[in-house]
């Protein structure tokens, strides 16, 4: 994977952990020195590998929050 | 991309739309005929292409909702 230059600015929380120790996490990450964004993806133990994920702006995250609040 | 066999069971909502018409969406999708999961990713107009994304179980989505409720 090419996206290796990153800095985790903040861990907001862990959604789940797999039997092999991979965690699905919501973090605030700066990719390649750019403005930090919200980032939702799977991580191997010790952050050794990363899975595919999505990055979100604050506006997108707030819109996601609204959508989730409406789910029963 | 290999993951082309999918069925969008339900669109929960759109988080944003880019100037080129790509949308970041939360859907319920069945991948390769498997049990539908929540799916957050970017889509090109008319669903012609898809970006990277994350899939979530209902438990993960509910945990995400809790995390987002705690953000100021």
Short mmCIF file of N, CA, C and O in Angstrom, two decimals:
data_model
loop_
_atom_site.label_atom_id
_atom_site.label_comp_id
_atom_site.label_asym_id
_atom_site.label_seq_id
_atom_site.Cartn_x
_atom_site.Cartn_y
_atom_site.Cartn_z
N UNK A 1 0.85 -1.21 0.00
CA UNK A 1 0.00 0.00 0.00
C UNK A 1 0.87 1.25 0.00
O UNK A 1 1.89 1.28 0.67
N UNK A 2 0.51 2.24 -0.73
CA UNK A 2 1.36 3.41 -0.86
C UNK A 2 1.19 4.40 0.30
O UNK A 2 2.13 5.12 0.64
N UNK A 3 0.02 4.37 0.92
CA UNK A 3 -0.28 5.39 1.93
C UNK A 3 0.41 5.08 3.25
O UNK A 3 -0.24 4.65 4.19
N UNK A 4 1.71 5.26 3.33
CA UNK A 4 2.39 4.89 4.57
C UNK A 4 2.82 6.07 5.41
O UNK A 4 3.18 5.90 6.56
N UNK A 5 2.77 7.25 4.83
CA UNK A 5 3.17 8.42 5.58
C UNK A 5 1.96 9.05 6.25
O UNK A 5 1.20 9.78 5.64
N UNK A 6 1.80 8.69 7.53
CA UNK A 6 0.63 9.19 8.25
C UNK A 6 0.97 9.40 9.71
O UNK A 6 1.93 8.85 10.23
N UNK A 7 0.15 10.22 10.34
CA UNK A 7 0.31 10.45 11.77
C UNK A 7 -1.07 10.42 12.42
O UNK A 7 -1.96 11.18 12.02
N UNK A 8 -1.24 9.54 13.39
CA UNK A 8 -2.51 9.47 14.11
C UNK A 8 -2.52 10.56 15.16
O UNK A 8 -1.75 10.53 16.12
N UNK A 9 -3.38 11.54 14.94
CA UNK A 9 -3.44 12.68 15.84
C UNK A 9 -4.28 12.37 17.08
O UNK A 9 -4.02 12.89 18.15
N UNK A 10 -5.30 11.54 16.87
CA UNK A 10 -6.22 11.27 17.98
C UNK A 10 -6.99 9.98 17.68
O UNK A 10 -7.39 9.77 16.54
N UNK A 11 -7.15 9.15 18.69
CA UNK A 11 -8.02 7.98 18.54
C UNK A 11 -9.35 8.29 19.20
O UNK A 11 -9.40 8.54 20.41
N UNK A 12 -10.39 8.28 18.40
CA UNK A 12 -11.71 8.60 18.95
C UNK A 12 -12.31 7.35 19.58
O UNK A 12 -12.93 7.42 20.64
N UNK A 13 -12.11 6.21 18.93
CA UNK A 13 -12.62 5.00 19.55
C UNK A 13 -12.48 3.78 18.66
O UNK A 13 -12.15 3.87 17.49
N UNK A 14 -12.74 2.63 19.27
CA UNK A 14 -12.64 1.35 18.59
C UNK A 14 -14.04 0.77 18.44
O UNK A 14 -14.80 0.69 19.41
N UNK A 15 -14.38 0.38 17.22
CA UNK A 15 -15.72 -0.15 16.96
C UNK A 15 -15.80 -1.64 17.25
O UNK A 15 -16.86 -2.14 17.64
N UNK A 16 -14.71 -2.34 16.99
CA UNK A 16 -14.72 -3.79 17.18
C UNK A 16 -13.30 -4.32 17.13
O UNK A 16 -12.38 -3.63 16.68
N UNK A 17 -13.15 -5.56 17.59
CA UNK A 17 -11.86 -6.23 17.47
C UNK A 17 -12.10 -7.65 16.99
O UNK A 17 -12.97 -8.35 17.51
N UNK A 18 -11.34 -8.04 15.96
CA UNK A 18 -11.52 -9.38 15.40
C UNK A 18 -10.75 -10.40 16.22
O UNK A 18 -9.88 -10.04 17.02
N UNK A 19 -11.05 -11.69 16.01
CA UNK A 19 -10.31 -12.74 16.75
C UNK A 19 -8.79 -12.64 16.54
O UNK A 19 -8.02 -12.98 17.42
N UNK A 20 -8.37 -12.15 15.37
CA UNK A 20 -6.93 -12.03 15.11
C UNK A 20 -6.35 -10.71 15.60
O UNK A 20 -5.19 -10.40 15.34
N UNK A 21 -7.18 -9.91 16.27
CA UNK A 21 -6.67 -8.69 16.87
C UNK A 21 -6.76 -7.45 16.00
O UNK A 21 -6.31 -6.38 16.40
N UNK A 22 -7.31 -7.59 14.79
CA UNK A 22 -7.53 -6.39 13.98
C UNK A 22 -8.62 -5.55 14.63
O UNK A 22 -9.62 -6.07 15.11
N UNK A 23 -8.44 -4.24 14.63
CA UNK A 23 -9.44 -3.36 15.22
C UNK A 23 -9.98 -2.41 14.15
O UNK A 23 -9.24 -1.95 13.27
N UNK A 24 -11.27 -2.15 14.25
CA UNK A 24 -11.90 -1.15 13.38
C UNK A 24 -11.98 0.12 14.20
O UNK A 24 -12.63 0.14 15.24
N UNK A 25 -11.30 1.16 13.72
CA UNK A 25 -11.12 2.36 14.56
C UNK A 25 -11.52 3.65 13.86
O UNK A 25 -11.35 3.78 12.65
N UNK A 26 -12.00 4.56 14.66
CA UNK A 26 -12.22 5.93 14.19
C UNK A 26 -11.12 6.79 14.79
O UNK A 26 -11.02 6.93 16.00
N UNK A 27 -10.28 7.32 13.90
CA UNK A 27 -9.16 8.15 14.33
C UNK A 27 -9.19 9.49 13.61
O UNK A 27 -9.91 9.67 12.63
N UNK A 28 -8.35 10.40 14.09
CA UNK A 28 -8.06 11.63 13.34
C UNK A 28 -6.63 11.47 12.85
O UNK A 28 -5.70 11.32 13.65
N UNK A 29 -6.47 11.46 11.53
CA UNK A 29 -5.16 11.14 10.93
C UNK A 29 -4.75 12.19 9.91
O UNK A 29 -5.57 12.65 9.11
N UNK A 30 -3.49 12.54 9.98
CA UNK A 30 -2.89 13.39 8.94
C UNK A 30 -2.17 12.49 7.95
O UNK A 30 -1.27 11.74 8.31
N UNK A 31 -2.60 12.54 6.69
CA UNK A 31 -1.98 11.73 5.63
C UNK A 31 -1.01 12.58 4.85
O UNK A 31 -1.38 13.64 4.34
N UNK A 32 0.22 12.12 4.76
CA UNK A 32 1.26 12.84 4.02
C UNK A 32 1.37 14.32 4.42
O UNK A 32 1.54 15.19 3.57
N UNK A 33 1.24 14.55 5.70
CA UNK A 33 1.42 15.90 6.22
C UNK A 33 0.26 16.85 5.96
O UNK A 33 0.35 18.04 6.28
N UNK A 34 -0.81 16.33 5.37
CA UNK A 34 -1.94 17.21 5.06
C UNK A 34 -2.81 17.45 6.30
O UNK A 34 -2.60 16.86 7.36
N UNK A 35 -3.78 18.31 6.13
CA UNK A 35 -4.74 18.60 7.20
C UNK A 35 -5.35 17.30 7.71
O UNK A 35 -5.79 16.47 6.91
N UNK A 36 -5.38 17.10 9.03
CA UNK A 36 -5.95 15.86 9.57
C UNK A 36 -7.42 15.69 9.20
O UNK A 36 -8.16 16.68 9.10
N UNK A 37 -7.79 14.43 8.95
CA UNK A 37 -9.19 14.12 8.67
C UNK A 37 -9.63 12.95 9.54
O UNK A 37 -8.81 12.19 10.03
N UNK A 38 -10.92 12.82 9.68
CA UNK A 38 -11.45 11.65 10.36
C UNK A 38 -11.23 10.44 9.47
O UNK A 38 -11.38 10.53 8.24
N UNK A 39 -10.90 9.32 10.07
CA UNK A 39 -10.51 8.14 9.31
C UNK A 39 -11.09 6.89 9.97
O UNK A 39 -10.85 6.63 11.15
N UNK A 40 -11.84 6.13 9.18
CA UNK A 40 -12.47 4.91 9.68
C UNK A 40 -11.91 3.73 8.91
O UNK A 40 -12.09 3.65 7.68
N UNK A 41 -11.18 2.84 9.59
CA UNK A 41 -10.59 1.69 8.90
C UNK A 41 -10.16 0.62 9.90
O UNK A 41 -10.14 0.84 11.10
N UNK A 42 -9.80 -0.54 9.34
CA UNK A 42 -9.28 -1.65 10.14
C UNK A 42 -7.76 -1.54 10.26
O UNK A 42 -7.07 -1.15 9.31
N UNK A 43 -7.29 -1.93 11.42
CA UNK A 43 -5.85 -1.92 11.69
C UNK A 43 -5.41 -3.26 12.29
O UNK A 43 -6.10 -3.80 13.15
N UNK A 44 -4.25 -3.72 11.85
CA UNK A 44 -3.66 -4.90 12.46
C UNK A 44 -3.11 -4.52 13.84
O UNK A 44 -2.91 -3.34 14.13
N UNK A 45 -2.86 -5.53 14.68
CA UNK A 45 -2.27 -5.24 15.99
C UNK A 45 -1.00 -4.40 15.85
O UNK A 45 -0.23 -4.58 14.92
N UNK A 46 -0.82 -3.48 16.77
CA UNK A 46 0.35 -2.57 16.77
C UNK A 46 0.41 -1.68 15.53
O UNK A 46 1.47 -1.16 15.18
N UNK A 47 -0.71 -1.55 14.84
CA UNK A 47 -0.78 -0.72 13.62
C UNK A 47 0.22 -1.20 12.55
O UNK A 47 0.70 -0.41 11.74
N UNK A 48 0.48 -2.48 12.56
CA UNK A 48 1.49 -3.02 11.64
C UNK A 48 1.02 -2.98 10.18
O UNK A 48 1.79 -2.78 9.26
N UNK A 49 -0.29 -3.17 10.00
CA UNK A 49 -0.88 -3.09 8.65
C UNK A 49 -2.20 -2.36 8.76
O UNK A 49 -2.81 -2.31 9.82
N UNK A 50 -2.63 -1.79 7.61
CA UNK A 50 -3.93 -1.15 7.62
C UNK A 50 -4.81 -1.74 6.53
O UNK A 50 -4.32 -2.21 5.50
N UNK A 51 -6.10 -1.75 6.79
CA UNK A 51 -7.05 -2.17 5.78
C UNK A 51 -7.56 -0.96 5.01
O UNK A 51 -7.14 0.17 5.23
N UNK A 52 -8.45 -1.22 4.07
CA UNK A 52 -9.07 -0.12 3.35
C UNK A 52 -9.94 0.68 4.31
O UNK A 52 -10.41 0.16 5.32
N UNK A 53 -10.15 1.94 3.97
CA UNK A 53 -10.96 2.75 4.84
C UNK A 53 -11.50 3.96 4.13
O UNK A 53 -11.29 4.15 2.93
N UNK A 54 -12.21 4.77 4.88
CA UNK A 54 -12.70 6.04 4.35
C UNK A 54 -12.21 7.17 5.24
O UNK A 54 -12.09 7.02 6.46
N UNK A 55 -11.92 8.29 4.59
CA UNK A 55 -11.62 9.50 5.33
C UNK A 55 -12.83 10.42 5.23
O UNK A 55 -13.56 10.39 4.23
N UNK A 56 -13.02 11.21 6.25
CA UNK A 56 -14.16 12.12 6.27
C UNK A 56 -13.77 13.48 6.80
O UNK A 56 -12.97 13.59 7.73
N UNK A 57 -14.37 14.50 6.22
CA UNK A 57 -14.24 15.84 6.79
C UNK A 57 -15.14 15.93 8.02
O UNK A 57 -15.96 15.05 8.27
N UNK A 58 -14.99 17.00 8.76
CA UNK A 58 -15.86 17.18 9.92
C UNK A 58 -17.33 17.29 9.48
O UNK A 58 -18.23 16.74 10.14
N UNK A 59 -17.57 17.95 8.37
CA UNK A 59 -18.95 18.09 7.87
C UNK A 59 -19.53 16.71 7.55
O UNK A 59 -20.70 16.43 7.83
N UNK A 60 -18.72 15.86 6.91
CA UNK A 60 -19.20 14.52 6.57
C UNK A 60 -19.46 13.70 7.82
O UNK A 60 -20.46 12.96 7.90
N UNK A 61 -18.58 13.83 8.81
CA UNK A 61 -18.78 13.08 10.05
C UNK A 61 -20.06 13.53 10.76
O UNK A 61 -20.81 12.71 11.29
N UNK A 62 -20.30 14.83 10.73
CA UNK A 62 -21.51 15.33 11.40
C UNK A 62 -22.77 14.87 10.65
O UNK A 62 -23.81 14.58 11.25
N UNK A 63 -22.67 14.79 9.33
CA UNK A 63 -23.80 14.29 8.55
C UNK A 63 -24.03 12.80 8.85
O UNK A 63 -25.17 12.34 8.96
N UNK A 64 -22.92 12.07 8.99
CA UNK A 64 -23.03 10.66 9.37
C UNK A 64 -23.71 10.52 10.73
O UNK A 64 -24.56 9.64 10.93
N UNK A 65 -23.34 11.39 11.64
CA UNK A 65 -23.96 11.34 12.97
C UNK A 65 -25.47 11.52 12.88
O UNK A 65 -26.24 10.82 13.53
N UNK A 66 -25.89 12.48 12.05
CA UNK A 66 -27.33 12.71 11.87
C UNK A 66 -28.00 11.46 11.31
O UNK A 66 -29.06 11.03 11.79
N UNK A 67 -27.38 10.85 10.30
CA UNK A 67 -27.96 9.64 9.70
C UNK A 67 -28.08 8.52 10.73
O UNK A 67 -29.10 7.83 10.78
N UNK A 68 -27.05 8.36 11.55
CA UNK A 68 -27.07 7.26 12.52
C UNK A 68 -28.10 7.51 13.63
O UNK A 68 -28.68 6.56 14.15
N UNK A 69 -28.29 8.76 13.95
CA UNK A 69 -29.28 9.06 14.99
C UNK A 69 -30.68 8.69 14.52
O UNK A 69 -31.56 8.41 15.33
N UNK A 70 -30.88 8.69 13.19
CA UNK A 70 -32.21 8.40 12.65
C UNK A 70 -32.48 6.91 12.50
O UNK A 70 -33.62 6.51 12.25
N UNK A 71 -31.43 6.09 12.61
CA UNK A 71 -31.62 4.64 12.51
C UNK A 71 -32.23 4.11 13.80
O UNK A 71 -31.82 4.50 14.88
N UNK A 72 -33.20 3.25 13.64
CA UNK A 72 -33.86 2.69 14.84
C UNK A 72 -32.96 1.69 15.54
O UNK A 72 -32.31 0.89 14.91
N UNK B 1 -10.97 -3.15 -10.00
CA UNK B 1 -11.31 -3.64 -8.67
C UNK B 1 -12.08 -4.96 -8.78
O UNK B 1 -12.90 -5.13 -9.68
N UNK B 2 -11.82 -5.86 -7.90
CA UNK B 2 -12.41 -7.19 -8.03
C UNK B 2 -13.84 -7.26 -7.48
O UNK B 2 -14.64 -8.04 -7.96
N UNK B 3 -14.12 -6.40 -6.50
CA UNK B 3 -15.41 -6.52 -5.82
C UNK B 3 -16.53 -5.92 -6.66
O UNK B 3 -17.02 -4.85 -6.38
N UNK B 4 -16.94 -6.59 -7.71
CA UNK B 4 -17.97 -5.99 -8.56
C UNK B 4 -19.33 -6.61 -8.39
O UNK B 4 -20.32 -6.06 -8.84
N UNK B 5 -19.41 -7.75 -7.74
CA UNK B 5 -20.70 -8.40 -7.56
C UNK B 5 -21.35 -7.94 -6.26
O UNK B 5 -21.02 -8.44 -5.19
N UNK B 6 -22.23 -6.97 -6.39
CA UNK B 6 -22.87 -6.44 -5.19
C UNK B 6 -24.30 -6.03 -5.48
O UNK B 6 -24.67 -5.81 -6.63
N UNK B 7 -25.07 -5.91 -4.43
CA UNK B 7 -26.44 -5.42 -4.56
C UNK B 7 -26.72 -4.44 -3.44
O UNK B 7 -26.58 -4.77 -2.25
N UNK B 8 -27.09 -3.23 -3.81
CA UNK B 8 -27.43 -2.23 -2.81
C UNK B 8 -28.85 -2.50 -2.33
O UNK B 8 -29.81 -2.35 -3.08
N UNK B 9 -28.95 -2.92 -1.09
CA UNK B 9 -30.26 -3.28 -0.54
C UNK B 9 -31.02 -2.05 -0.07
O UNK B 9 -32.25 -2.01 -0.10
N UNK B 10 -30.26 -1.06 0.42
CA UNK B 10 -30.91 0.13 0.98
C UNK B 10 -29.90 1.27 1.02
O UNK B 10 -28.74 1.05 1.37
N UNK B 11 -30.34 2.46 0.67
CA UNK B 11 -29.49 3.64 0.84
C UNK B 11 -29.95 4.38 2.08
O UNK B 11 -31.10 4.82 2.16
N UNK B 12 -29.04 4.45 3.06
CA UNK B 12 -29.41 5.13 4.30
C UNK B 12 -29.25 6.64 4.15
O UNK B 12 -30.09 7.40 4.62
N UNK B 13 -28.20 7.05 3.46
CA UNK B 13 -28.06 8.47 3.24
C UNK B 13 -26.76 8.85 2.58
O UNK B 13 -25.84 8.04 2.45
N UNK B 14 -26.70 10.11 2.16
CA UNK B 14 -25.52 10.66 1.48
C UNK B 14 -24.85 11.67 2.41
O UNK B 14 -25.51 12.55 2.94
N UNK B 15 -23.54 11.48 2.62
CA UNK B 15 -22.80 12.37 3.51
C UNK B 15 -22.34 13.64 2.82
O UNK B 15 -22.26 14.70 3.44
N UNK B 16 -22.00 13.51 1.53
CA UNK B 16 -21.50 14.67 0.80
C UNK B 16 -21.47 14.35 -0.68
O UNK B 16 -21.58 13.19 -1.09
N UNK B 17 -21.32 15.41 -1.48
CA UNK B 17 -21.17 15.24 -2.92
C UNK B 17 -20.04 16.13 -3.39
O UNK B 17 -19.98 17.31 -3.04
N UNK B 18 -19.11 15.57 -4.16
CA UNK B 18 -17.96 16.33 -4.64
C UNK B 18 -18.35 17.13 -5.89
O UNK B 18 -19.39 16.86 -6.50
N UNK B 19 -17.51 18.10 -6.25
CA UNK B 19 -17.80 18.88 -7.47
C UNK B 19 -17.96 17.99 -8.70
O UNK B 19 -18.71 18.33 -9.62
N UNK B 20 -17.27 16.86 -8.74
CA UNK B 20 -17.39 15.98 -9.90
C UNK B 20 -18.54 14.98 -9.77
O UNK B 20 -18.70 14.08 -10.60
N UNK B 21 -19.33 15.12 -8.71
CA UNK B 21 -20.51 14.28 -8.59
C UNK B 21 -20.33 12.99 -7.82
O UNK B 21 -21.27 12.20 -7.70
N UNK B 22 -19.11 12.74 -7.30
CA UNK B 22 -18.93 11.56 -6.45
C UNK B 22 -19.66 11.80 -5.13
O UNK B 22 -19.63 12.90 -4.58
N UNK B 23 -20.31 10.76 -4.65
CA UNK B 23 -21.02 10.89 -3.38
C UNK B 23 -20.46 9.92 -2.36
O UNK B 23 -20.06 8.80 -2.69
N UNK B 24 -20.40 10.37 -1.12
CA UNK B 24 -20.00 9.51 0.00
C UNK B 24 -21.29 9.03 0.64
O UNK B 24 -22.08 9.84 1.12
N UNK B 25 -21.50 7.72 0.63
CA UNK B 25 -22.82 7.19 1.00
C UNK B 25 -22.73 6.08 2.04
O UNK B 25 -21.79 5.30 2.05
N UNK B 26 -23.75 6.05 2.86
CA UNK B 26 -23.95 4.92 3.77
C UNK B 26 -25.09 4.07 3.21
O UNK B 26 -26.22 4.55 3.09
N UNK B 27 -24.74 2.86 2.83
CA UNK B 27 -25.71 1.94 2.24
C UNK B 27 -25.71 0.61 2.99
O UNK B 27 -24.81 0.33 3.78
N UNK B 28 -26.72 -0.19 2.70
CA UNK B 28 -26.70 -1.59 3.12
C UNK B 28 -26.49 -2.40 1.85
O UNK B 28 -27.28 -2.31 0.91
N UNK B 29 -25.37 -3.12 1.81
CA UNK B 29 -24.96 -3.80 0.57
C UNK B 29 -24.66 -5.27 0.82
O UNK B 29 -24.03 -5.63 1.81
N UNK B 30 -25.13 -6.09 -0.11
CA UNK B 30 -24.74 -7.50 -0.11
C UNK B 30 -23.61 -7.67 -1.10
O UNK B 30 -23.74 -7.37 -2.29
N UNK B 31 -22.45 -8.13 -0.62
CA UNK B 31 -21.27 -8.36 -1.47
C UNK B 31 -21.19 -9.84 -1.82
O UNK B 31 -21.18 -10.68 -0.92
N UNK B 32 -21.16 -10.13 -3.11
CA UNK B 32 -21.05 -11.51 -3.59
C UNK B 32 -22.09 -12.44 -2.96
O UNK B 32 -21.80 -13.58 -2.63
N UNK B 33 -23.30 -11.90 -2.84
CA UNK B 33 -24.41 -12.71 -2.36
C UNK B 33 -24.42 -12.99 -0.87
O UNK B 33 -25.28 -13.72 -0.39
N UNK B 34 -23.45 -12.41 -0.16
CA UNK B 34 -23.39 -12.67 1.29
C UNK B 34 -24.39 -11.82 2.07
O UNK B 34 -25.07 -10.95 1.52
N UNK B 35 -24.47 -12.07 3.34
CA UNK B 35 -25.34 -11.30 4.23
C UNK B 35 -25.06 -9.80 4.07
O UNK B 35 -23.90 -9.39 4.10
N UNK B 36 -26.07 -9.00 3.90
CA UNK B 36 -25.86 -7.55 3.72
C UNK B 36 -25.18 -6.93 4.94
O UNK B 36 -25.42 -7.34 6.08
N UNK B 37 -24.30 -5.95 4.65
CA UNK B 37 -23.63 -5.22 5.72
C UNK B 37 -23.75 -3.73 5.45
O UNK B 37 -24.01 -3.30 4.33
N UNK B 38 -23.55 -2.95 6.50
CA UNK B 38 -23.48 -1.51 6.30
C UNK B 38 -22.18 -1.19 5.57
O UNK B 38 -21.14 -1.80 5.83
N UNK B 39 -22.25 -0.22 4.68
CA UNK B 39 -21.12 0.07 3.80
C UNK B 39 -21.00 1.58 3.61
O UNK B 39 -21.94 2.24 3.19
N UNK B 40 -19.81 2.08 3.94
CA UNK B 40 -19.56 3.52 3.82
C UNK B 40 -18.45 3.72 2.80
O UNK B 40 -17.31 3.26 3.02
N UNK B 41 -18.75 4.36 1.68
CA UNK B 41 -17.72 4.59 0.65
C UNK B 41 -18.16 5.67 -0.34
O UNK B 41 -19.31 6.11 -0.33
N UNK B 42 -17.21 6.05 -1.20
CA UNK B 42 -17.49 7.02 -2.26
C UNK B 42 -17.93 6.30 -3.53
O UNK B 42 -17.43 5.21 -3.85
N UNK B 43 -18.85 6.94 -4.23
CA UNK B 43 -19.36 6.38 -5.48
C UNK B 43 -19.34 7.45 -6.56
O UNK B 43 -19.69 8.61 -6.32
N UNK B 44 -18.97 7.01 -7.78
CA UNK B 44 -19.06 7.91 -8.92
C UNK B 44 -20.53 8.05 -9.32
O UNK B 44 -21.37 7.24 -8.91
N UNK B 45 -20.84 9.08 -10.10
CA UNK B 45 -22.22 9.27 -10.56
C UNK B 45 -22.75 8.00 -11.22
O UNK B 45 -22.00 7.30 -11.93
N UNK B 46 -24.00 7.71 -11.00
CA UNK B 46 -24.65 6.51 -11.55
C UNK B 46 -24.01 5.22 -11.06
O UNK B 46 -24.19 4.17 -11.66
N UNK B 47 -23.24 5.29 -9.98
CA UNK B 47 -22.59 4.10 -9.42
C UNK B 47 -21.65 3.43 -10.43
O UNK B 47 -21.44 2.21 -10.41
N UNK B 48 -21.09 4.24 -11.32
CA UNK B 48 -20.23 3.69 -12.37
C UNK B 48 -18.91 3.16 -11.81
O UNK B 48 -18.35 2.19 -12.31
N UNK B 49 -18.40 3.82 -10.78
CA UNK B 49 -17.18 3.36 -10.11
C UNK B 49 -17.36 3.50 -8.61
O UNK B 49 -18.20 4.28 -8.14
N UNK B 50 -16.54 2.74 -7.85
CA UNK B 50 -16.61 2.88 -6.40
C UNK B 50 -15.22 3.18 -5.86
O UNK B 50 -14.20 2.77 -6.43
N UNK B 51 -15.18 3.91 -4.77
CA UNK B 51 -13.92 4.15 -4.08
C UNK B 51 -13.72 3.13 -2.99
O UNK B 51 -14.52 2.22 -2.81
N UNK B 52 -12.62 3.28 -2.28
CA UNK B 52 -12.40 2.40 -1.13
C UNK B 52 -13.43 2.71 -0.05
O UNK B 52 -13.97 3.80 0.01
N UNK B 53 -13.67 1.73 0.80
CA UNK B 53 -14.65 1.96 1.84
C UNK B 53 -14.51 0.97 2.96
O UNK B 53 -13.61 0.12 2.95
N UNK B 54 -15.39 1.11 3.92
CA UNK B 54 -15.43 0.15 5.02
C UNK B 54 -16.82 -0.47 5.09
O UNK B 54 -17.81 0.19 4.84
N UNK B 55 -16.85 -1.73 5.45
CA UNK B 55 -18.13 -2.38 5.74
C UNK B 55 -18.21 -2.55 7.26
O UNK B 55 -17.20 -2.69 7.94
N UNK B 56 -19.43 -2.51 7.74
CA UNK B 56 -19.65 -2.64 9.18
C UNK B 56 -20.83 -3.54 9.48
O UNK B 56 -21.83 -3.52 8.76
N UNK B 57 -20.69 -4.29 10.55
CA UNK B 57 -21.83 -5.04 11.07
C UNK B 57 -22.75 -4.08 11.80
O UNK B 57 -22.39 -2.92 12.06
N UNK B 58 -23.93 -4.55 12.16
CA UNK B 58 -24.84 -3.69 12.90
C UNK B 58 -24.23 -3.28 14.25
O UNK B 58 -24.36 -2.14 14.68
N UNK B 59 -23.52 -4.22 14.88
CA UNK B 59 -22.89 -3.91 16.18
C UNK B 59 -21.85 -2.80 16.02
O UNK B 59 -21.74 -1.90 16.85
N UNK B 60 -21.07 -2.89 14.94
CA UNK B 60 -20.04 -1.86 14.70
C UNK B 60 -20.69 -0.50 14.43
O UNK B 60 -20.22 0.54 14.90
N UNK B 61 -21.77 -0.53 13.65
CA UNK B 61 -22.45 0.73 13.34
C UNK B 61 -23.02 1.37 14.62
O UNK B 61 -22.94 2.59 14.80
N UNK B 62 -23.57 0.54 15.49
CA UNK B 62 -24.14 1.08 16.72
C UNK B 62 -23.04 1.62 17.64
O UNK B 62 -23.22 2.63 18.33
N UNK B 63 -21.88 0.97 17.62
CA UNK B 63 -20.75 1.47 18.39
C UNK B 63 -20.27 2.81 17.82
O UNK B 63 -19.92 3.74 18.56
N UNK B 64 -20.27 2.90 16.48
CA UNK B 64 -19.89 4.16 15.83
C UNK B 64 -20.86 5.27 16.24
O UNK B 64 -20.45 6.40 16.52
N UNK B 65 -22.14 4.92 16.30
CA UNK B 65 -23.13 5.92 16.70
C UNK B 65 -22.85 6.44 18.11
O UNK B 65 -22.93 7.65 18.35
N UNK B 66 -22.50 5.53 19.00
CA UNK B 66 -22.18 5.95 20.37
C UNK B 66 -20.98 6.89 20.38
O UNK B 66 -20.98 7.95 21.02
N UNK B 67 -19.94 6.53 19.61
CA UNK B 67 -18.74 7.38 19.56
C UNK B 67 -19.08 8.77 19.03
O UNK B 67 -18.60 9.78 19.54
N UNK B 68 -19.91 8.81 17.98
CA UNK B 68 -20.23 10.11 17.36
C UNK B 68 -21.09 10.97 18.28
O UNK B 68 -20.99 12.19 18.27
N UNK B 69 -21.92 10.31 19.08
CA UNK B 69 -22.76 11.08 20.00
C UNK B 69 -21.91 11.77 21.05
O UNK B 69 -22.31 12.80 21.60
N UNK B 70 -20.73 11.20 21.31
CA UNK B 70 -19.88 11.77 22.36
C UNK B 70 -19.00 12.91 21.86
O UNK B 70 -18.38 13.61 22.66
N UNK B 71 -18.91 13.05 20.53
CA UNK B 71 -18.10 14.14 19.97
C UNK B 71 -18.84 15.46 20.13
O UNK B 71 -20.04 15.53 19.91
N UNK B 72 -18.10 16.47 20.54
CA UNK B 72 -18.76 17.77 20.74
C UNK B 72 -19.10 18.43 19.41
O UNK B 72 -18.30 18.42 18.49
#
